[in-house]
Short mmCIF file of C-alpha atoms and ligand atoms in Angstrom, two decimals:
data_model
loop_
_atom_site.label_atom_id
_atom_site.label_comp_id
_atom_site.label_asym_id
_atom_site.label_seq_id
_atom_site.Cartn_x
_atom_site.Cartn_y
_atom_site.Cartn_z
CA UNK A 1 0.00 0.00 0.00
CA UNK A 2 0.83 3.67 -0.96
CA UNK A 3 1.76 5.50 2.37
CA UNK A 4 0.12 8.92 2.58
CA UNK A 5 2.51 10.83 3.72
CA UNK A 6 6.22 11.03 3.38
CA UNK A 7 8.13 7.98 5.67
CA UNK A 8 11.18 7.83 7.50
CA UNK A 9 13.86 5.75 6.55
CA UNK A 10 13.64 2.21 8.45
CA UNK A 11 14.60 2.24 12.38
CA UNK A 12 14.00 5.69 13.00
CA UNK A 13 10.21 4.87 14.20
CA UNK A 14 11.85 2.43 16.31
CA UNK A 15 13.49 4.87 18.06
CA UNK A 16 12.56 5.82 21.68
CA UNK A 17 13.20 9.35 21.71
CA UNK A 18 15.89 10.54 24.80
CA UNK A 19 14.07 11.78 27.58
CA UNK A 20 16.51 14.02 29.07
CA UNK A 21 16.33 14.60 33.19
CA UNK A 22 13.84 16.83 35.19
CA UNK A 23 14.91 20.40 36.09
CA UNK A 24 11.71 21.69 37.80
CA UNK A 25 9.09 20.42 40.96
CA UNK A 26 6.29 22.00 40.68
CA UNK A 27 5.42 23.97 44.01
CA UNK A 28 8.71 23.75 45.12
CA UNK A 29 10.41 27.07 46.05
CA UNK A 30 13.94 25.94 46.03
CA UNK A 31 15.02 23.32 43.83
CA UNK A 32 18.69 20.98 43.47
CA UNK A 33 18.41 19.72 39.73
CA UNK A 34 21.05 16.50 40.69
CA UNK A 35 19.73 14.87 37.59
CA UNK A 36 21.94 15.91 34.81
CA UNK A 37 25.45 15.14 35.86
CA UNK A 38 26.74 18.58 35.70
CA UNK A 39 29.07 20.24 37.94
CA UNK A 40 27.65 21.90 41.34
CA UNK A 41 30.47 24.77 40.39
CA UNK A 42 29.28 25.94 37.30
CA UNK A 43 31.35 27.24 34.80
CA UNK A 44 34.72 29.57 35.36
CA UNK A 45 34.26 32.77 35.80
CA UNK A 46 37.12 33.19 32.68
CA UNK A 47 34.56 31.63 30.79
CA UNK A 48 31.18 33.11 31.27
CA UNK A 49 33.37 36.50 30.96
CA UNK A 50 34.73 35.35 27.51
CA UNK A 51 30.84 34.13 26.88
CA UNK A 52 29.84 37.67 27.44
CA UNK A 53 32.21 39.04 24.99
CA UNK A 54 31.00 37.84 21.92
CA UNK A 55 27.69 39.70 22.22
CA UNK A 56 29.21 42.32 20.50
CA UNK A 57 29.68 40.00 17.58
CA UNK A 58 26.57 38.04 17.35
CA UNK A 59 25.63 39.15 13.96
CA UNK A 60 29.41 37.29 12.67
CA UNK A 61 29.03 33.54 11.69
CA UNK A 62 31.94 31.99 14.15
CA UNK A 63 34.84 29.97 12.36
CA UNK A 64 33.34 26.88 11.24
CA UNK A 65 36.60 25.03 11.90
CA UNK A 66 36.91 26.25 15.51
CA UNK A 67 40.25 26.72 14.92
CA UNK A 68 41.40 28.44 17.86
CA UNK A 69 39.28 26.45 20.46
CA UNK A 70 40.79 22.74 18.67
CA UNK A 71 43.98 24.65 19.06
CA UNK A 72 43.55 25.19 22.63
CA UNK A 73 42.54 21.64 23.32
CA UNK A 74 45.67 20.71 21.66
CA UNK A 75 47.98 22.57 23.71
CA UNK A 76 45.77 21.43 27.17
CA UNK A 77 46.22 17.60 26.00
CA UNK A 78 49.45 17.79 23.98
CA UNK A 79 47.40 17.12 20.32
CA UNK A 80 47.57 17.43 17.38
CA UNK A 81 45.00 20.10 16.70
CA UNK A 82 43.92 18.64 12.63
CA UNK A 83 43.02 15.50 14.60
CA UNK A 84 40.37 17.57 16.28
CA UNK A 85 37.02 17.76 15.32
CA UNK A 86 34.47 20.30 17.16
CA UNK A 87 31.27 19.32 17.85
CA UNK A 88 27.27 20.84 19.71
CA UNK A 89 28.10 18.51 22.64
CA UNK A 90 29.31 15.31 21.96
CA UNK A 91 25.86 13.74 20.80
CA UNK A 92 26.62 15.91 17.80
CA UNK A 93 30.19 13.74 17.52
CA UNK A 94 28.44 10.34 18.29
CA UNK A 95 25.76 11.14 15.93
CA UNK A 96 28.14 12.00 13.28
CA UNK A 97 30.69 9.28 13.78
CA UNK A 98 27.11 6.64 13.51
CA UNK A 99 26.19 8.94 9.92
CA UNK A 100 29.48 8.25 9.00
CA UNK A 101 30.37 4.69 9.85
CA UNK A 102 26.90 3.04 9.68
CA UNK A 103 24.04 2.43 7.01
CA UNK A 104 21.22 0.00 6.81
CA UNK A 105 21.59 -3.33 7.89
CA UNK A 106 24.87 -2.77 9.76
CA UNK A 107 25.46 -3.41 13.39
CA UNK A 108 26.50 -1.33 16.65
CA UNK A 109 27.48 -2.51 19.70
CA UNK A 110 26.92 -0.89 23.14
CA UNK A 111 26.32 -2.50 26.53
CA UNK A 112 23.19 -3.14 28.97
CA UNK A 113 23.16 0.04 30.66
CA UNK A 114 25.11 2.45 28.24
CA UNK A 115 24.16 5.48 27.41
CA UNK A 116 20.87 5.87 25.61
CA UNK A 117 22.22 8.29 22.82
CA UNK A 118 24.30 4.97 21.12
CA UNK A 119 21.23 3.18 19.86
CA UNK A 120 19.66 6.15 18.81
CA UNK A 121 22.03 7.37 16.88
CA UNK A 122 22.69 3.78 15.48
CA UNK A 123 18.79 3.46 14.44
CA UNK A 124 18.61 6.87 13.21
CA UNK A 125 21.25 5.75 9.97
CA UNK A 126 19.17 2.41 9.58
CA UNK A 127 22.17 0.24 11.57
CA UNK A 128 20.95 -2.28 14.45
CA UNK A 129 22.09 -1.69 17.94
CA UNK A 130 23.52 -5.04 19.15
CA UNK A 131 23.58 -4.98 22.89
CA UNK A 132 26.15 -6.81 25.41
CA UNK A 133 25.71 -7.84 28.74
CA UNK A 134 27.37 -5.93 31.71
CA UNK A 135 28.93 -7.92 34.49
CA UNK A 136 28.26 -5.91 38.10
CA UNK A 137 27.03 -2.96 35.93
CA UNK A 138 30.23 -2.88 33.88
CA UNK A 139 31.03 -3.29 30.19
CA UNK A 140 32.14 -7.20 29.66
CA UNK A 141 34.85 -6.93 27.44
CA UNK A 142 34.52 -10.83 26.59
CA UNK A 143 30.84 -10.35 26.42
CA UNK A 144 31.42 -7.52 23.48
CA UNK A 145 33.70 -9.46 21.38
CA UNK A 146 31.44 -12.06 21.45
CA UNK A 147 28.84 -9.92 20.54
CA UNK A 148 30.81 -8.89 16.70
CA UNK A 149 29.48 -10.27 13.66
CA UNK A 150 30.34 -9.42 10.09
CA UNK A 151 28.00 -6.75 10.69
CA UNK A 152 29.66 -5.08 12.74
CA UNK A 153 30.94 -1.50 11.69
CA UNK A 154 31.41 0.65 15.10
CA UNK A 155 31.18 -0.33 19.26
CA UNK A 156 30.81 2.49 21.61
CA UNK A 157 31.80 2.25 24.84
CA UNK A 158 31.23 4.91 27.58
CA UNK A 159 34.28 4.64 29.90
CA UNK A 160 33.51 5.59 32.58
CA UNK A 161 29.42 4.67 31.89
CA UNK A 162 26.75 6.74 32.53
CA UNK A 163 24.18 6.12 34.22
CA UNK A 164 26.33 3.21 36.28
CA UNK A 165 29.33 5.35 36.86
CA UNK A 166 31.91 2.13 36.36
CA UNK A 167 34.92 1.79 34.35
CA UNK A 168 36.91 -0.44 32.99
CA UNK A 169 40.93 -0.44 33.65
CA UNK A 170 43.32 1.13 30.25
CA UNK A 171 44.39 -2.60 29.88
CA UNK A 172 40.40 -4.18 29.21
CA UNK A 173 40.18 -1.48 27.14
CA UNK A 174 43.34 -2.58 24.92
CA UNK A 175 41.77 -5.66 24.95
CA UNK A 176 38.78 -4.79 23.70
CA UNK A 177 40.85 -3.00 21.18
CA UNK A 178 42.58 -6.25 20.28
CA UNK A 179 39.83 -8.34 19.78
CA UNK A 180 38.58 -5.82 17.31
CA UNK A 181 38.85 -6.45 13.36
CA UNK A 182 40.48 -3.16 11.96
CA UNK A 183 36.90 -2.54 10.01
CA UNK A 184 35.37 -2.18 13.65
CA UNK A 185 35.34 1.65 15.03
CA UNK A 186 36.10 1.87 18.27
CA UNK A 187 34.21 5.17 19.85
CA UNK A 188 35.54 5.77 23.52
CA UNK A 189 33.08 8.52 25.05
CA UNK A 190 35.16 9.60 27.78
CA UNK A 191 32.38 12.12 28.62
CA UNK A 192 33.28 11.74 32.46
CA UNK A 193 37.27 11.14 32.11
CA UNK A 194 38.24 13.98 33.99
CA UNK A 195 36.84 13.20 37.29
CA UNK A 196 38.56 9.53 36.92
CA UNK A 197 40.74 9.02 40.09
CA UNK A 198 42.43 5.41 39.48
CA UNK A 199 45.82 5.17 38.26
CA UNK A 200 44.51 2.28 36.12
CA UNK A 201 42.56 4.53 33.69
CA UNK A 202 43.39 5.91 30.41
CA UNK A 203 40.45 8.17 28.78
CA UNK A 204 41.67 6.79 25.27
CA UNK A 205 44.16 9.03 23.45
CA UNK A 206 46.98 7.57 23.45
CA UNK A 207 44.57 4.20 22.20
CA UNK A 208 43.77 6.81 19.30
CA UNK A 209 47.04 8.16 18.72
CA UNK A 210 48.51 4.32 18.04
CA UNK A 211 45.97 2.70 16.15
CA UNK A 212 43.71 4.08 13.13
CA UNK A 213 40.19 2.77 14.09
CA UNK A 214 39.64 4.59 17.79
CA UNK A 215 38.33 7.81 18.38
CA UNK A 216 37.45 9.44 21.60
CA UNK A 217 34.88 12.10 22.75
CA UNK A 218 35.07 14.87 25.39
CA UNK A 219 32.61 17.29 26.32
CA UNK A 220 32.22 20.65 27.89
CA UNK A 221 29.16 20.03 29.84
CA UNK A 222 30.54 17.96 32.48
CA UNK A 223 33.35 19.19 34.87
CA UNK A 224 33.69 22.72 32.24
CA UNK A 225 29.95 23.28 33.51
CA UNK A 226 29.23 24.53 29.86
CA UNK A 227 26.34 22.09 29.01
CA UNK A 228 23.88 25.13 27.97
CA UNK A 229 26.34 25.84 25.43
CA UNK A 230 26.31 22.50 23.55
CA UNK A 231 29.82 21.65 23.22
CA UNK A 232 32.69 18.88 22.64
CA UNK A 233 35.02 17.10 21.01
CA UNK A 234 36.61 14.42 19.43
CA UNK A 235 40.21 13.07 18.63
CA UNK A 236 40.68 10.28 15.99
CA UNK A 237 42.98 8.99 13.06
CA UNK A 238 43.18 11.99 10.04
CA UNK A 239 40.86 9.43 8.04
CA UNK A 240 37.96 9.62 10.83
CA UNK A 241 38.57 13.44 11.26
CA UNK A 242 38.33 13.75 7.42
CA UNK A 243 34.88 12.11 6.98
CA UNK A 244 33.17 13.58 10.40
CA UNK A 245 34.56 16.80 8.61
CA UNK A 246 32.69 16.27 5.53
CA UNK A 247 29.12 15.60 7.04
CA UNK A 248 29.22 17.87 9.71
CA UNK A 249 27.28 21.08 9.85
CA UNK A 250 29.54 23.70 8.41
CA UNK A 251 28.91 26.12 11.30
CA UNK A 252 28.57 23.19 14.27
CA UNK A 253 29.87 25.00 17.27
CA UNK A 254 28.66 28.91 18.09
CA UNK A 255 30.73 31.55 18.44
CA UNK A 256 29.93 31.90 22.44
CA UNK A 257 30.96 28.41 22.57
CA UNK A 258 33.86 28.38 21.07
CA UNK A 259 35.18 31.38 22.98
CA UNK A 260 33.97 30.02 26.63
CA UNK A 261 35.54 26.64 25.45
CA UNK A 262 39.15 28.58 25.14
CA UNK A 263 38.76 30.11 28.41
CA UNK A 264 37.33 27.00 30.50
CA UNK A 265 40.04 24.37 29.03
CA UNK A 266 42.80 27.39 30.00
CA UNK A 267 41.25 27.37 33.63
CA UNK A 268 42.89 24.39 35.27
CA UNK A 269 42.94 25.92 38.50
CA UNK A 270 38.72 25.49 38.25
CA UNK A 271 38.96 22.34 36.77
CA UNK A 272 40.93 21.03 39.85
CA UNK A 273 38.17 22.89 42.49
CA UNK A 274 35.61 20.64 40.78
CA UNK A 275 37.23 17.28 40.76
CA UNK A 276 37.94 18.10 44.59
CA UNK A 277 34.91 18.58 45.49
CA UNK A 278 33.92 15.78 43.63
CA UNK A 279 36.19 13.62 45.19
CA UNK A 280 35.22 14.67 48.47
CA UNK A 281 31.40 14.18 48.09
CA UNK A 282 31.30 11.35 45.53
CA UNK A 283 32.43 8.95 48.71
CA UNK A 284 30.82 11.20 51.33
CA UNK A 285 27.20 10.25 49.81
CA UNK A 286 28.69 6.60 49.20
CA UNK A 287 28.92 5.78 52.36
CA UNK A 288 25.77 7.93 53.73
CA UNK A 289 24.01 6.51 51.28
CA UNK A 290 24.95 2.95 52.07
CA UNK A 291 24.43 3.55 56.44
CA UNK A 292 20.44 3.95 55.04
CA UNK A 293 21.01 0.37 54.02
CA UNK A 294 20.58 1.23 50.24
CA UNK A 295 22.95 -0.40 47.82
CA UNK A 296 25.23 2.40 45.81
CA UNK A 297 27.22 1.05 42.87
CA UNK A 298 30.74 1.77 42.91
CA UNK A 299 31.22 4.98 40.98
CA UNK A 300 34.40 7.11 39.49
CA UNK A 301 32.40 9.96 38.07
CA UNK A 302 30.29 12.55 39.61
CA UNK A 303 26.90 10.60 40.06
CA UNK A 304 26.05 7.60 41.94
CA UNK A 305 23.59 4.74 41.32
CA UNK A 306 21.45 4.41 43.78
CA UNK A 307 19.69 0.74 43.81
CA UNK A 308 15.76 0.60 46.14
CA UNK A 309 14.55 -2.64 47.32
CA UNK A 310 11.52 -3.68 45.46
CA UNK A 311 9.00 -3.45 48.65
CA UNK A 312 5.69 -1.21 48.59
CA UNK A 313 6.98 2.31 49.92
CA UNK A 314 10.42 1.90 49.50
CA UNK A 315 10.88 1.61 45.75
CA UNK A 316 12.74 4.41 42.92
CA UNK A 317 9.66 5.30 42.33
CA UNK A 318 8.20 6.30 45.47
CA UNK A 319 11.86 7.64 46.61
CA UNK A 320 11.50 9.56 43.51
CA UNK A 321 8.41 11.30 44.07
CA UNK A 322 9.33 12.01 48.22
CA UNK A 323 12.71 13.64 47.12
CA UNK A 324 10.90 15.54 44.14
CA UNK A 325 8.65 16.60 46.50
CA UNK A 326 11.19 18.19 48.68
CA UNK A 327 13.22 20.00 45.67
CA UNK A 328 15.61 17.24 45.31
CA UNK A 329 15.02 16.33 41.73
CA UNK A 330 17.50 12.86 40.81
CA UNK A 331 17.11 11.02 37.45
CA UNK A 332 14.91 7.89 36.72
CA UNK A 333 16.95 5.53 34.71
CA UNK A 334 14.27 2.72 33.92
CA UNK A 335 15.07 3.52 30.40
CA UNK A 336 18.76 2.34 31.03
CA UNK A 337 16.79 -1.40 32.30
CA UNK A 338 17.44 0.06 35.85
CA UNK A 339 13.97 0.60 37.05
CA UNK A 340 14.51 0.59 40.80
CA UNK A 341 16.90 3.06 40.95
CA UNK A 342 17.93 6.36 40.96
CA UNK A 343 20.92 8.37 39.11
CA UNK A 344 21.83 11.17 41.33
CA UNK A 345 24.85 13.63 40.11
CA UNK A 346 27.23 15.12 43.10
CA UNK A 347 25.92 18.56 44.26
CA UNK A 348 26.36 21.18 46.64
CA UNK A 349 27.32 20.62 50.20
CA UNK A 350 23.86 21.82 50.86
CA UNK A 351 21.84 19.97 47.97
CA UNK A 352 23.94 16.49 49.72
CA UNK A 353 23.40 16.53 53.00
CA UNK A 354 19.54 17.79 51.95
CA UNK A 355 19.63 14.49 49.70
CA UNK A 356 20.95 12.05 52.93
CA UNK A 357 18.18 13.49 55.54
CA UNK A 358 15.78 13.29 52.97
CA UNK A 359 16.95 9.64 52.25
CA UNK A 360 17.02 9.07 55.43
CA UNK A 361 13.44 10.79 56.78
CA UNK A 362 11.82 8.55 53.41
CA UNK A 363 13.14 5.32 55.15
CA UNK A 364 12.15 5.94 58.44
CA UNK A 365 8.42 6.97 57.32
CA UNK A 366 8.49 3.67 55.45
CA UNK A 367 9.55 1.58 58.70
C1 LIG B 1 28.37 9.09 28.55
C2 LIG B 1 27.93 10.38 27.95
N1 LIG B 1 28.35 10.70 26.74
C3 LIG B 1 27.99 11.85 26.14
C4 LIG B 1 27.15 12.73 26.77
C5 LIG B 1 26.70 13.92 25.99
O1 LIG B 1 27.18 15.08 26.46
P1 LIG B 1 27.08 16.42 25.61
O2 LIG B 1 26.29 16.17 24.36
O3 LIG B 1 26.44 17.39 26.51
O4 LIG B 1 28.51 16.74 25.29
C6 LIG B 1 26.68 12.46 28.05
C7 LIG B 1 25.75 13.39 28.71
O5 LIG B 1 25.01 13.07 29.58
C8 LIG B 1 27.08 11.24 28.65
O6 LIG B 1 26.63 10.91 29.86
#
């Protein structure tokens, strides 16, 4: 039969479109939005000034290359700045590298609980998503290989994983790597890399810099606080740079961006406030969190999983809707297959010890 109005290509019906965290509770006069993963610091104050000073220029298309900012990111990481690519966040990159490396009838591989933006952008080019089990709420690195077929054109791999916040050591990753056929695109989304505190952990580059089918994302929205701005990036092989290059929008990254970018990657000093107080409160909440008795998977980014018991008045759901009440507003991550529990990103001093009575006040009225 004829369809009556114009289709989408195949798989993109399929798709169950990203349903991105609350920000508001209605009624609620002061609210702690912990359900986003971005930094309880903001942005540097270098960078909202350098945001600020492109007002001026608004009416100026930016440089579509992003020269300067890929420049900047080089000298920060010790890149090569043409390996660079520049990208609205790094969905934009992910999206792009699946437009690129996948077409109909192809295959993607991403784990259990990875991030929801892989098979979306692998059914919006008409690929399959091909999912692996996790072991403890980790990627299996066994359990991936086994999962490649001829199929198989790119695996992405959040490292550390969000919503689980777990990682897997530099060597599994090599392995991974190794186990790989040289067709196979390896796309490390290191979105949370820079709050990473194990000496075991490598966020990808030098993976990239050795071999010419890894590439690695970054993004501004995490510890740079820029998420409003829509920015990241990616380093990979010339050939990978070459191709995202060709597909991407010719303008991808604003002008505000790009300048805040320069002045947040230049800010160390406020890069280094935020992973301390990450540090800090990331294993302060642990182990509140566990004293309530609740289980809290083992995390090296700046959220926690936080897993409910499945009994009447003590489930995510109903924890949900007492914290929500109360201005606390965490993330439901049933869509990740994790439907009793609870993402929750690090926050203010205030907004965590608010989050660990409130825990705590939820349990005892359920007693
Ligand atoms: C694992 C992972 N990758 C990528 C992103 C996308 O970040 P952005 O598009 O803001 O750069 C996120 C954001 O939540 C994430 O958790």
């Amino acid at each position: 039969m004829t369809a009556l109005h114009p289709q989408p290509r195949a798989g993109v019906l399929e798709i169950e479109a990203y349903v991105p965290g609350k920000s508001s509770a209605p009624g609620v006069a002061k609210v702690f939005k912990l359900s986003s993963n971005e930094t309880p610091l903001g942005p540097s104050p270098r960078a909202i000034a350098a945001y600020k000073s492109v007002a001026a220029h608004l009416g100026d298309y930016p440089d579509g290359a992003a020269s300067e900012l890929r420049e900047a990111i080089g000298r920060a990481f010790g890149l090569d700045a043409d390996r660079i690519v520049c990208g609205a966040g790094s969905d934009d990159l992910l999206n792009l590298l699946a437009r690129a490396y996948l077409a109909d009838g192809d295959e993607a591989i991403h784990t259990t609980h990875g991030f929801l933006v892989y098979p979306i952008a692998t059914r919006g080019t008409g690929a399959h998503p091909v999912v692996a089990p996790e072991t403890d709420y980790t990627a299996s690195v066994d359990a991936i290989l086994a999962a490649v077929t001829k199929k198989t054109k790119v695996v992405f791999l959040a490292n550390p994983n969000n919503p689980t916040g777990t990682y897997i050591s530099f060597a599994e990753v090599k392995r991974l790597h190794r186990g790989l056929p040289g067709n196979v695109l390896l796309v490390l989304d290191a979105a949370y890399a820079e709050y990473v505190k194990r000496n075991d952990y490598e966020s990808g580059i030098e993976l990239v810099a050795t071999n010419d089918n890894v590439v690695m994302t970054r993004t501004f929205s995490k510890i740079h606080g820029l998420a409003a701005l829509r920015l990241g990036w990616m380093f990979g092989p010339s050939h990978v740079v070459a191709a995202v290059n060709r597909i991407r929008g010719p303008f991808n990254v604003n002008a505000p961006a790009i300048a805040a970018g320069i002045a947040a990657i230049e800010d160390v000093a406020h890069q280094e406030r935020a992973r301390e107080h990450n540090v800090h409160w990331l294993a302060w909440l642990k182990d509140e969190i566990e004293k309530l008795g609740l289980k809290v998977t083992p995390s090296v980014a700046n959220f926690l999983l936080i897993h409910f018991p499945p009994t009447k008045g003590r489930t995510a759901k109903e924890a949900d809707a007492f914290l929500t009440a109360r201005g606390l507003i965490l993330r439901q991550v049933g869509a990740y297959k994790l439907s009793n529990a609870l993402r929750m990103s690090v926050g203010t001093e205030e907004a965590n010890r608010l989050l660990v009575d409130a825990l705590g006040e939820f349990f005892g009225r359920a007693a």
